[in-house]
Every structure is written in structure tokens, then in C-alpha cells.
Amino acid sequence: QVHLVESGGGLVQPGGSLRLSCAAVRSIFDYYNIGWFRQAPGKEREGVAAISSSGGEIFYADSVKGRFTISRDDAKYMVYLQMNSLKPEDTAVYYCMTVKDPIGTMTPRNNYWGRGTQVIVST
């Protein structure tokens, strides 16, 4: 039932960078918008960024705008989240998930969340 698998998390110092990867099943990649979400301990899951199925539309939450970049690789069926200038408040488990239109609403299509990948920003 898992169609999206996250990887690339780790421990990084404030100001550092990480690139997260989301491996998608081909049918999912071709036909659906994909978003990145994150959830910190004790907090609600929040939308971070999203990209349309065509790659022509992109959305970023205000908290990450200018620091994070979402992209798609058609040849590898992958969606990436490049995270620069990381802050301690970026610490969370990050998940990728298909999202509904319009992508700016960051509305998940279902509740089949994967394992996610842990990002810790700390000294």
C-alpha cells in the first residue's frame, strides 16, 4: 500500500543543508501532485511544499520560502526537497504525499502516510 518512500534525512547544524528524496511509483508520479509535509513532536502535521504533476506549479509555505526548493525528476520518478539555511525549528519527521488541487491548500489525498525521514537541526 506504500507508494511513496522518503529518504535523505539526518542530523545537521543550523545553517546547513539537506536534500530529501521521495521515490514514487510511476503511476503516482505521472498523474498526481506531490507535497512534502512535516511533523515535529507535540505539533500538528503541516504542509511544507508541493509540486504539480506537470511540474509547472509550485507552492511553498511561508516558513520555508526562499530556503527550500521542490523539484521533480521524470527519468527517476523522484521528487526532491532541497533544504538550505536550516533552522532548529525545521526539526521534524518529513513525509511526502499526493495532494489535491489546488496545490496551495496542501490537502493530502489520503491518510496512508509512510515512515517519513527524520531531520534534526541542532548543535
Short mmCIF file of C-alpha atoms in Angstrom, two decimals:
data_model
loop_
_atom_site.label_atom_id
_atom_site.label_comp_id
_atom_site.label_asym_id
_atom_site.label_seq_id
_atom_site.Cartn_x
_atom_site.Cartn_y
_atom_site.Cartn_z
CA GLN A 1 0.00 0.00 0.00
CA VAL A 2 3.05 2.26 0.28
CA HIS A 3 3.57 4.13 -2.97
CA LEU A 4 5.93 6.85 -1.73
CA VAL A 5 9.18 6.33 0.19
CA GLU A 6 11.12 9.15 1.82
CA SER A 7 14.87 9.25 2.40
CA GLY A 8 17.73 11.69 2.93
CA GLY A 9 17.13 12.92 6.46
CA GLY A 10 19.80 13.26 9.09
CA LEU A 11 21.46 15.47 11.67
CA VAL A 12 22.69 18.86 10.52
CA GLN A 13 23.89 22.05 12.19
CA PRO A 14 21.89 25.27 11.93
CA GLY A 15 22.61 26.92 8.60
CA GLY A 16 23.36 23.60 6.96
CA SER A 17 21.66 21.82 4.08
CA LEU A 18 19.98 18.51 3.32
CA ARG A 19 18.24 17.08 0.27
CA LEU A 20 15.27 14.82 0.86
CA SER A 21 14.12 12.34 -1.76
CA CYS A 22 10.69 10.87 -2.41
CA ALA A 23 10.62 7.74 -4.55
CA ALA A 24 7.28 7.34 -6.29
CA VAL A 25 5.52 4.56 -8.13
CA ARG A 26 5.34 5.55 -11.79
CA SER A 27 1.56 5.89 -11.90
CA ILE A 28 1.61 8.16 -8.87
CA PHE A 29 4.42 10.28 -10.24
CA ASP A 30 2.81 10.76 -13.64
CA TYR A 31 -0.71 11.63 -12.53
CA TYR A 32 -0.63 13.30 -9.12
CA ASN A 33 0.64 16.40 -7.42
CA ILE A 34 3.13 15.61 -4.67
CA GLY A 35 3.77 17.54 -1.50
CA TRP A 36 6.16 17.49 1.42
CA PHE A 37 4.78 17.63 4.95
CA ARG A 38 6.48 17.65 8.33
CA GLN A 39 5.54 16.92 11.90
CA ALA A 40 7.52 17.96 14.95
CA PRO A 41 7.00 16.30 18.35
CA GLY A 42 3.87 17.63 20.02
CA LYS A 43 2.81 19.61 16.95
CA GLU A 44 0.33 19.15 14.13
CA ARG A 45 1.48 17.95 10.74
CA GLU A 46 1.99 20.90 8.42
CA GLY A 47 2.42 21.36 4.70
CA VAL A 48 5.86 22.49 3.53
CA ALA A 49 5.91 22.49 -0.27
CA ALA A 50 4.13 20.97 -3.25
CA ILE A 51 4.63 20.48 -6.97
CA SER A 52 2.02 19.72 -9.62
CA SER A 53 2.06 16.57 -11.72
CA SER A 54 3.41 18.55 -14.66
CA GLY A 55 5.96 20.39 -12.56
CA GLY A 56 4.50 23.67 -13.74
CA GLU A 57 3.04 24.77 -10.43
CA ILE A 58 4.95 25.04 -7.16
CA PHE A 59 3.89 26.05 -3.66
CA TYR A 60 5.94 26.84 -0.57
CA ALA A 61 4.83 27.54 2.96
CA ASP A 62 5.88 30.99 4.14
CA SER A 63 8.11 29.42 6.78
CA VAL A 64 10.37 27.81 4.17
CA LYS A 65 10.05 30.16 1.20
CA GLY A 66 13.46 31.21 -0.07
CA ARG A 67 15.21 28.37 1.74
CA PHE A 68 13.64 25.18 0.34
CA THR A 69 13.29 24.06 -3.27
CA ILE A 70 11.00 21.30 -4.51
CA SER A 71 11.64 19.59 -7.85
CA ARG A 72 10.74 16.52 -9.93
CA ASP A 73 12.90 14.13 -11.95
CA ASP A 74 10.86 12.49 -14.71
CA ALA A 75 13.51 9.87 -15.51
CA LYS A 76 13.82 8.61 -11.94
CA TYR A 77 10.23 9.07 -10.72
CA MET A 78 11.59 11.13 -7.85
CA VAL A 79 10.56 14.29 -6.05
CA TYR A 80 13.20 16.19 -4.11
CA LEU A 81 13.21 18.77 -1.37
CA GLN A 82 16.43 20.74 -1.20
CA MET A 83 16.63 22.39 2.21
CA ASN A 84 19.13 25.19 2.78
CA SER A 85 19.77 27.54 5.70
CA LEU A 86 18.19 25.05 8.05
CA LYS A 87 16.91 26.25 11.41
CA PRO A 88 16.23 24.35 14.64
CA GLU A 89 12.50 24.84 14.05
CA ASP A 90 12.83 22.76 10.87
CA THR A 91 13.42 19.71 13.07
CA ALA A 92 10.67 17.21 12.27
CA VAL A 93 9.82 13.98 10.53
CA TYR A 94 9.27 14.79 6.87
CA TYR A 95 6.74 12.95 4.71
CA CYS A 96 5.82 13.05 1.05
CA MET A 97 2.23 12.57 -0.03
CA THR A 98 -0.02 13.08 -3.03
CA VAL A 99 -2.04 16.27 -2.69
CA LYS A 100 -5.26 17.62 -4.15
CA ASP A 101 -5.80 20.64 -6.37
CA PRO A 102 -5.20 23.48 -5.80
CA ILE A 103 -1.78 22.52 -4.50
CA GLY A 104 -1.57 25.60 -2.29
CA THR A 105 -4.11 24.11 0.09
CA MET A 106 -1.68 21.27 0.92
CA THR A 107 -4.54 18.80 1.23
CA PRO A 108 -3.48 15.14 1.37
CA ARG A 109 -5.36 12.78 -0.92
CA ASN A 110 -5.42 10.01 1.69
CA ASN A 111 -4.13 9.01 5.11
CA TYR A 112 -1.62 6.37 4.03
CA TRP A 113 1.46 8.04 5.49
CA GLY A 114 4.81 6.28 5.20
CA ARG A 115 7.65 6.10 7.69
CA GLY A 116 8.94 9.54 6.83
CA THR A 117 12.53 10.67 7.22
CA GLN A 118 13.87 12.39 10.33
CA VAL A 119 15.52 15.79 10.09
CA ILE A 120 17.27 17.15 13.17
CA VAL A 121 18.77 20.63 13.11
CA SER A 122 20.90 21.10 16.21
CA THR A 123 24.36 21.93 17.50
#
